[in-house]
XYZ file of C-alpha atoms in Angstrom:
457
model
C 34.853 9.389 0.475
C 32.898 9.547 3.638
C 34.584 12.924 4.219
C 33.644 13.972 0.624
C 29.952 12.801 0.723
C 29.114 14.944 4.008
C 30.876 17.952 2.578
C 28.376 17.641 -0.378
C 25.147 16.624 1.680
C 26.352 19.698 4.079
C 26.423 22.158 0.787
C 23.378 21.222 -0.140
C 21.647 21.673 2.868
C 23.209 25.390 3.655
C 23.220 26.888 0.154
C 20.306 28.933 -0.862
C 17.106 26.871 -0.512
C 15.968 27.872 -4.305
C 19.421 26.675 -5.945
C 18.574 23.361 -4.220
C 15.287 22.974 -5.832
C 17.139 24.295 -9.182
C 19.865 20.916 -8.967
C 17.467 18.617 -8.105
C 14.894 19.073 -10.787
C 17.844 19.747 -12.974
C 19.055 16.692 -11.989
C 16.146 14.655 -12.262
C 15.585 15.830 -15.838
C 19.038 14.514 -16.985
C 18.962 11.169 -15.421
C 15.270 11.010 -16.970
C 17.042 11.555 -20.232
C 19.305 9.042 -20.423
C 17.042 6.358 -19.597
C 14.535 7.699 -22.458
C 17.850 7.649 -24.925
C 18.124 3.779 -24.288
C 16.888 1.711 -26.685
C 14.831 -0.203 -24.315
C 12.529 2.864 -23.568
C 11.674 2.589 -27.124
C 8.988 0.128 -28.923
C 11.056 -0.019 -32.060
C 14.133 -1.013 -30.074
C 16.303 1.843 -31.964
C 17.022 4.009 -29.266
C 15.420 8.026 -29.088
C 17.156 11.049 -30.253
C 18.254 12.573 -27.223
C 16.283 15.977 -27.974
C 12.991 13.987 -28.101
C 14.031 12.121 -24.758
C 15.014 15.576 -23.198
C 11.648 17.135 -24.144
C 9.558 13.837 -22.975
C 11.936 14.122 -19.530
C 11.286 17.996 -18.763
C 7.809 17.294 -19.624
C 7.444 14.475 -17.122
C 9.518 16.136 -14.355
C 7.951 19.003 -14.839
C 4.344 17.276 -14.379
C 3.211 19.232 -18.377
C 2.334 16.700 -20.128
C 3.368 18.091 -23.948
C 4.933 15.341 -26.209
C 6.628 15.649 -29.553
C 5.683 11.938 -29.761
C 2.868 9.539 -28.523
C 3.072 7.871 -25.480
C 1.468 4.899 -25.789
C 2.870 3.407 -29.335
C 6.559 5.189 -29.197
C 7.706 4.170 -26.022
C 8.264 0.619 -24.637
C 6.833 -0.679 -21.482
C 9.840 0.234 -19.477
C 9.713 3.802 -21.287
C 6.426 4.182 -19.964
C 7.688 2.875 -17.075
C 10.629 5.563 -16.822
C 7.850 8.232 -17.769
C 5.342 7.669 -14.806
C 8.284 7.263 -12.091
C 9.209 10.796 -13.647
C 5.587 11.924 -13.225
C 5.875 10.864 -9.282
C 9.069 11.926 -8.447
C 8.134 15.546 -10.235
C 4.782 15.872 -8.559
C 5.765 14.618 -5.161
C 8.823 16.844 -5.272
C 7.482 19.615 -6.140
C 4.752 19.299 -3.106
C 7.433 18.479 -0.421
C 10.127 21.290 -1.493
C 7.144 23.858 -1.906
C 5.743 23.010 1.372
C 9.258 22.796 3.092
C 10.017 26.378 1.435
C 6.355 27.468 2.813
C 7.480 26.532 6.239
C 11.115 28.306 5.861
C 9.701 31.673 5.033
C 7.026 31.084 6.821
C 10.018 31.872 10.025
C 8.138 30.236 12.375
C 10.106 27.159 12.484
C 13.294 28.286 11.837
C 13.307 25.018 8.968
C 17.186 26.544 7.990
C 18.545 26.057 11.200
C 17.010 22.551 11.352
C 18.131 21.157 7.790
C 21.760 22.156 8.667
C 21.795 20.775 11.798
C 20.358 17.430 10.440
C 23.070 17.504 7.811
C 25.544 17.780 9.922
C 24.284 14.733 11.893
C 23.426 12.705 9.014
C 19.909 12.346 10.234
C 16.924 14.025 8.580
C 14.602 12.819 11.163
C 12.874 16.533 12.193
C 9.476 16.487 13.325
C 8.397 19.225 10.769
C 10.294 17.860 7.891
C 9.094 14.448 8.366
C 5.434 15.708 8.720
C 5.730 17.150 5.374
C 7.124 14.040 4.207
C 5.242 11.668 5.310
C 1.570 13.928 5.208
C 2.651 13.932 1.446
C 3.307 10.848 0.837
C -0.002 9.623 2.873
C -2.317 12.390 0.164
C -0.362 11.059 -2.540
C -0.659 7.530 -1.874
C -4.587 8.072 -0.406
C -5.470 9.143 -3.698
C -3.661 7.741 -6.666
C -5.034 4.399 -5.249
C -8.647 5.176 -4.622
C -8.645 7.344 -8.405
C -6.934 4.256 -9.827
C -8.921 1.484 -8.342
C -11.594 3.273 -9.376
C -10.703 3.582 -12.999
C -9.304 -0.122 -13.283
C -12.917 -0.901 -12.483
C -14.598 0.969 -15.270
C -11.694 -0.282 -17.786
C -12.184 -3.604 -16.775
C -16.321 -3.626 -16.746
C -17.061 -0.804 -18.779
C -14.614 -1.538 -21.853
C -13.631 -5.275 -21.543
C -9.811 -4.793 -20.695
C -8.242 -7.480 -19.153
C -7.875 -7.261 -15.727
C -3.887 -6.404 -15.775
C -3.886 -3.932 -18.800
C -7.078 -2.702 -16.687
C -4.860 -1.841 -13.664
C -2.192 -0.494 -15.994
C -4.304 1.949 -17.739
C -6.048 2.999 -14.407
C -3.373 3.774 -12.221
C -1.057 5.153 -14.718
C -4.297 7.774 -15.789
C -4.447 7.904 -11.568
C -1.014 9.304 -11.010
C -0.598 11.650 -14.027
C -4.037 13.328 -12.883
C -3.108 13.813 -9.343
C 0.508 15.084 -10.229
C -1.706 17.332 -13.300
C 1.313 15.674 -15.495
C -1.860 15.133 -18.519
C -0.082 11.909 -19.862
C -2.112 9.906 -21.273
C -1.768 6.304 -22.928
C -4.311 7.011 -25.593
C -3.050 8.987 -28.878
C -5.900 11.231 -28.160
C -5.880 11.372 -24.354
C -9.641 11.187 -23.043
C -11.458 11.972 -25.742
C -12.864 8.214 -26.216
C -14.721 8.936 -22.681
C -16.079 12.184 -23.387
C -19.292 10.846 -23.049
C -18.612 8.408 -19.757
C -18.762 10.718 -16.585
C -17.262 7.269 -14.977
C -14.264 8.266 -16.593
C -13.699 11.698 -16.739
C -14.944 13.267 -13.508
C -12.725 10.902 -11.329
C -9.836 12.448 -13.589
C -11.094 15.899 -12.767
C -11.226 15.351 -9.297
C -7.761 14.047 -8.726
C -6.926 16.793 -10.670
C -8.227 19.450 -8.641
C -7.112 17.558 -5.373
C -3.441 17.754 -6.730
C -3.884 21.163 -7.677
C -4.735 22.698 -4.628
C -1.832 22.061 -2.743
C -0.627 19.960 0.256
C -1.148 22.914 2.834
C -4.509 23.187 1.941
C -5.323 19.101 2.083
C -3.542 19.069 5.511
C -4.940 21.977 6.719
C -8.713 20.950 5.874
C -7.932 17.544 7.219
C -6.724 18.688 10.413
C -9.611 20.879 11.170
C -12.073 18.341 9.909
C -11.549 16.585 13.033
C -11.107 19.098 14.697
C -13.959 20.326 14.144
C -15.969 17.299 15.339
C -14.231 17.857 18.606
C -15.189 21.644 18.739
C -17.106 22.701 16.504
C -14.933 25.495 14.831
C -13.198 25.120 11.604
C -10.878 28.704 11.800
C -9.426 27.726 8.465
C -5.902 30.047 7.536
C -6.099 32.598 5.017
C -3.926 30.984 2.724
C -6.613 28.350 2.871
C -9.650 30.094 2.740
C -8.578 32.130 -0.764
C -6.856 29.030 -2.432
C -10.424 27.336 -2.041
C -12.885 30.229 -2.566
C -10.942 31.166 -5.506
C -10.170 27.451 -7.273
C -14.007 27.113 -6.597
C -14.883 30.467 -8.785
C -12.961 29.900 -11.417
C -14.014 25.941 -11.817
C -17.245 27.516 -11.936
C -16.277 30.632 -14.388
C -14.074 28.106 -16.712
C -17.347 25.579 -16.638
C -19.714 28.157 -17.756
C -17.476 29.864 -20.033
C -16.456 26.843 -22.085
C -20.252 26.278 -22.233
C -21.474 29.089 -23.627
C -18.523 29.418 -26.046
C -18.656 25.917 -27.030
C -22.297 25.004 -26.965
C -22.933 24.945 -30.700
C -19.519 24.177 -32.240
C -19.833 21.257 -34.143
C -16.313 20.003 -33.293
C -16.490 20.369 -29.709
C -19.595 20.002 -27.639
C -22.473 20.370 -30.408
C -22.669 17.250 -31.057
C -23.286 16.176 -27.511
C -26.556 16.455 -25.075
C -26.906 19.329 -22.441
C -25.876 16.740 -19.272
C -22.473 15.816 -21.867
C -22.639 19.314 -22.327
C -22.399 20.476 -18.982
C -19.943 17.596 -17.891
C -16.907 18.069 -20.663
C -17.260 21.830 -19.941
C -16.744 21.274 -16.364
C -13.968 18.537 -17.278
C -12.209 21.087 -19.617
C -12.060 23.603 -16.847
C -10.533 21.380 -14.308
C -8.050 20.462 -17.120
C -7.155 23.718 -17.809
C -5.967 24.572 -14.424
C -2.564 22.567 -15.850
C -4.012 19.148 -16.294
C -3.348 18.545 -19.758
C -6.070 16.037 -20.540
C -8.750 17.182 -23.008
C -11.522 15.023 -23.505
C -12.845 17.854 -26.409
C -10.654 18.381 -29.864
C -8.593 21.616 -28.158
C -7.424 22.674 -31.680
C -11.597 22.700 -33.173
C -12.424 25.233 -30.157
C -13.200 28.626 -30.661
C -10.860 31.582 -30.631
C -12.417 33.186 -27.390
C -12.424 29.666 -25.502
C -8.841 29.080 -26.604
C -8.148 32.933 -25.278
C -10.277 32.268 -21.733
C -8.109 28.612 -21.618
C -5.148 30.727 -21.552
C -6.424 32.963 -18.667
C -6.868 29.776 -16.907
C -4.075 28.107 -17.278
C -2.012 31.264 -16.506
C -3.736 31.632 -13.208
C -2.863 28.029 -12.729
C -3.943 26.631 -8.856
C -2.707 26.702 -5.618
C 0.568 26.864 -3.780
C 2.496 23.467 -3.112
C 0.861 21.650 -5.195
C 1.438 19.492 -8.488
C 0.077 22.956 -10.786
C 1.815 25.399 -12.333
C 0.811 28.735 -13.094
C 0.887 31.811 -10.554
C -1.374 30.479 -8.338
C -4.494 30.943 -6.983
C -3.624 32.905 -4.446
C -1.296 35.424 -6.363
C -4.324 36.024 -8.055
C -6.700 36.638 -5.399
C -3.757 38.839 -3.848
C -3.796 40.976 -6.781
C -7.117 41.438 -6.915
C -7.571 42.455 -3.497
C -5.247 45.153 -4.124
C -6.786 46.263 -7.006
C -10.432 46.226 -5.632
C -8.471 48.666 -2.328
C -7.620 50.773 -5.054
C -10.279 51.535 -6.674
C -12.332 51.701 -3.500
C -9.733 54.790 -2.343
C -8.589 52.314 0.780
C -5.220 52.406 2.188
C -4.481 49.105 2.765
C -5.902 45.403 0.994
C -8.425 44.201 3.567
C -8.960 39.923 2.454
C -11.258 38.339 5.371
C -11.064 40.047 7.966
C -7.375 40.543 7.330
C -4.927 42.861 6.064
C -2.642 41.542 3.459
C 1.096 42.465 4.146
C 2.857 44.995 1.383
C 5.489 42.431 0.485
C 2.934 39.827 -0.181
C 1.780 42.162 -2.649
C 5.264 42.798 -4.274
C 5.742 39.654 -4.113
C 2.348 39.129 -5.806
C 2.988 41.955 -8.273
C 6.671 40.828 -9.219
C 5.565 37.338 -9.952
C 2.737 37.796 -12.414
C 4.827 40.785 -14.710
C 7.600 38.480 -14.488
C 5.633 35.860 -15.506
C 3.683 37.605 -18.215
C 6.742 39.115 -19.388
C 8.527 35.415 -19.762
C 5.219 33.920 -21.575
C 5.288 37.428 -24.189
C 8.934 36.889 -25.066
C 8.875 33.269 -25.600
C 5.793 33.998 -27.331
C 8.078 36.269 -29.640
C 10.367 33.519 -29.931
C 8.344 30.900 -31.014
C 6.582 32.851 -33.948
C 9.948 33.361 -35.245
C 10.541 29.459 -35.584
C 6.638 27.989 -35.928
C 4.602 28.502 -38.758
C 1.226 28.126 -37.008
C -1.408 31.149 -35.939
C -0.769 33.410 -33.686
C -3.326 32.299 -30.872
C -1.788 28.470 -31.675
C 1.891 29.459 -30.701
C 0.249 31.768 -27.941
C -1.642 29.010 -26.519
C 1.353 26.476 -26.697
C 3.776 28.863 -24.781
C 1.228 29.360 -22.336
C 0.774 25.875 -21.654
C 4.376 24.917 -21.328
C 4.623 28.222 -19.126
C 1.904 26.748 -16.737
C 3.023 23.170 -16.803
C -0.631 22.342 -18.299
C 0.330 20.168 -21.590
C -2.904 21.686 -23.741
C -2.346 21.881 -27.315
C -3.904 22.938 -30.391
C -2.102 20.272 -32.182
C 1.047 22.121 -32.810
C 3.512 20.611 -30.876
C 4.806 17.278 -32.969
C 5.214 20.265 -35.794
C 7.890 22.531 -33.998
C 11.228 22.291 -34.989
C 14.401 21.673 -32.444
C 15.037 25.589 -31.794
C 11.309 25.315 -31.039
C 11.264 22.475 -28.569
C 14.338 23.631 -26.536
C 12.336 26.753 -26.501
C 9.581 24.854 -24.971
C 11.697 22.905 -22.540
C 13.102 26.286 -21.267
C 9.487 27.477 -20.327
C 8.197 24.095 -19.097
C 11.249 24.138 -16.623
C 10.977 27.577 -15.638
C 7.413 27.361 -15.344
C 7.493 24.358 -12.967
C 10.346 25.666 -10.742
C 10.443 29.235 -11.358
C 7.368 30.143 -9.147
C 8.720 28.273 -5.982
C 12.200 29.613 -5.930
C 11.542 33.075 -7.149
C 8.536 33.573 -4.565
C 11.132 31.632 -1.663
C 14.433 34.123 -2.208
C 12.453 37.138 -2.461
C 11.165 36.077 0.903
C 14.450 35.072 2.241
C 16.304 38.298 1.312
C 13.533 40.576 3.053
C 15.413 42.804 5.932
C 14.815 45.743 7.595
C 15.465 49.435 6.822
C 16.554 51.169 9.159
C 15.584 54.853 7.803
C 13.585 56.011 4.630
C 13.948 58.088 1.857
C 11.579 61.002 0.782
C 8.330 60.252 -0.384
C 7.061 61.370 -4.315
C 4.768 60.352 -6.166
C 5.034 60.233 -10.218
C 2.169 60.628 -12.300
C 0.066 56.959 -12.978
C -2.006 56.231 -15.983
């Protein structure tokens, strides 16, 4: 058995790094399924149809946040339970195997060599592997407990709850905002606090902290004290866009929803400019594959629901708890597409010059993406009665691991849901291991072919 356990612990360690990520999500996904099925996860004691437990589990894993039913009256305490270890083990797995794929292609620490060596010594103790570990672990920890000591607080003082269903509530809202999971134990998620800043803005901060990505967090960190020693910050690149450009569109999102929203009766009209101004900035944290509202998402406005979209498609940065094509694909492409039209040879980002296969890569990962989110798109019409911009908006959402909804979701039927599975899982994983082989199967040519260019546009 012995024999039997290293050969296993030895495959998974050598085979490709993406099919790893693949298993164990896959894995994770069943074994959250057949805890859901019991009839203990359940308030009614019955059990859960296993298609309704698969859905809740990919949602979980997958940090989305979409349900088919409510969390806080259909499951039992240990469902809930079973839900938020899902949550955790999805977030904080995503943000370790991201960052230790980051580090593989990355070459510079040959991580391969290292994870096969430590398999074949049954030891995983690696400097660079356990600095990942443990640096995400520490971010993790560092702010699920200050977010949810925080909002235990304001449940306890601000709305009476007793002190343990104040913990409960705080620190369960706490680690599905930092993971961007959107799970929420009220049947309408935040919207009782849309007017309590107290509330929502802690939310939207753990939100965005998740969403960046470990790299970034570390990175900042590092050179924060750094820079007290120095006095230079010499952020990376990868740093410097995933900021700038989560900064712009927080900013573009805020204003947007504002201006779209301002007078809708079912969305901010009836508030005051400062409620105004804080749900708008709420929503556009949220959309960056949150999945809290604290605004009616299906009373918005075509055009808001259409600029949502944009945002959660974008999604935020790399190894970290959101989905999406991140940040920095975005800022990639854009780059190349301001070179172009400037007549420049070459994508010039800071100073820099952004390599050509970061641009395939770029390139291959949003068409691939848009052309997954159109076909499933296609899919879903065929199945859901509901408005075009509804199903749009819904595939987009599972797509991007955001958990948004119009309203739709309880409604689709079973070819509809596995549907929606198949593009929450893809969505979460797809990204990482897509981005991580084409990396890993670069290699040289060793002569070219003649050069012709066909006709664009």
């Amino acid at each position: 058995m012995a024999g039997r356990a290293t050969r296993v612990g030895h495959y998974l360690f050598t085979i490709h790094p993406a099919r790893t990520v693949v298993l164990a999500f896959g894995l994770a996904v069943l074994g959250g399924t057949v805890l859901l099925s019991l009839p203990a996860a359940a308030q009614s004691g019955s059990g859960t149809d296993v298609l309704t437990a698969l859905f809740t589990a990919t949602s979980a894993v997958c940090v989305t946040g979409l349900v088919v039913v409510d969390t806080g009256t259909h499951w039992s305490g240990f469902g809930e339970g079973v839900i938020l270890a899902l949550i955790q083990i999805g977030g904080f797995g995503i943000m370790t195997l991201a960052s230790l794929l980051a580090l593989l292609v990355s070459g510079r620490l040959r991580l391969r060599m290292q994870l096969t060596a430590a398999a074949e010594t049954k030891s995983l103790g690696i400097g660079d592997v356990r600095r990942v570990l443990l640096g995400v672990a520490g971010c993790t920890l560092a702010v699920e407990l200050a977010v949810g000591a925080w909002l235990a607080l304001r449940f306890r003082f601000g709305y009476g709850m007793p002190i343990p269903e104040a913990l409960y509530f705080g620190y369960f809202h706490a680690v599905s905002a930092f993971n961007n999971a959107g799970f929420g134990l009220h049947v309408d998620s935040l919207t009782p606090y849309v007017t309590d800043a107290w509330v929502t803005l802690p939310v939207a901060v753990a939100i965005i902290l998740g969403g960046i990505g470990f790299p970034v967090l570390l990175e900042v960190l590092r050179h924060r004290r750094r820079r007290r020693t120095t006095g230079r910050r010499g952020w990376s690149l990868h740093t410097k866009l995933t900021l700038i450009t989560t900064a712009a569109l927080l900013v573009t999102g805020t204003v947007l929803t504002c201006l779209l929203e301002w007078e809708n009766p079912g969305t901010l009209g009836p508030l005051d400019w400062g409620e105004k101004l804080l749900n708008g900035f709420v929503h556009s944290a949220n959309s960056r594959t949150a999945g809290f509202n604290a605004i009616d998402i299906g009373a918005m406005e075509a055009s808001t629901l259409l600029m949502t979209c944009t945002l959660m498609f974008i999604g935020g940065g790399s190894a970290g708890t959101a989905g999406g094509i991140k940040v920095t694909t975005f800022a990639v492409l854009a780059a190349a597409m301001l070179a172009e039209a400037r007549g420049e040879p070459n994508s010039m980002v800071m100073g820099r010059r952004l390599a050509p296969h970061a641009l395939r890569q770029a390139l291959t990962v949003a068409l691939l993406a848009i052309g997954f989110v159109i076909a499933s798109t296609l899919a879903l019409l065929t199945v859901v009665k509901a408005p075009m911009e509804a199903v749009l908006f819904e595939a987009v959402s599972a797509f991007a691991t955001v958990g948004l909804t119009t309203g739709i979701t309880a409604e689709v039927p079973p070819a509809g849901q596995l549907i929606l599975i198949l593009l929450m899982f893809v969505g979460r994983i797809g990204p990482v291991t897509l981005v991580s082989a084409l990396a890993l199967r670069e290699r040289t040519r060793r002569y070219q072919l003649p050069e012709e260019r066909p006709v664009i546009g």
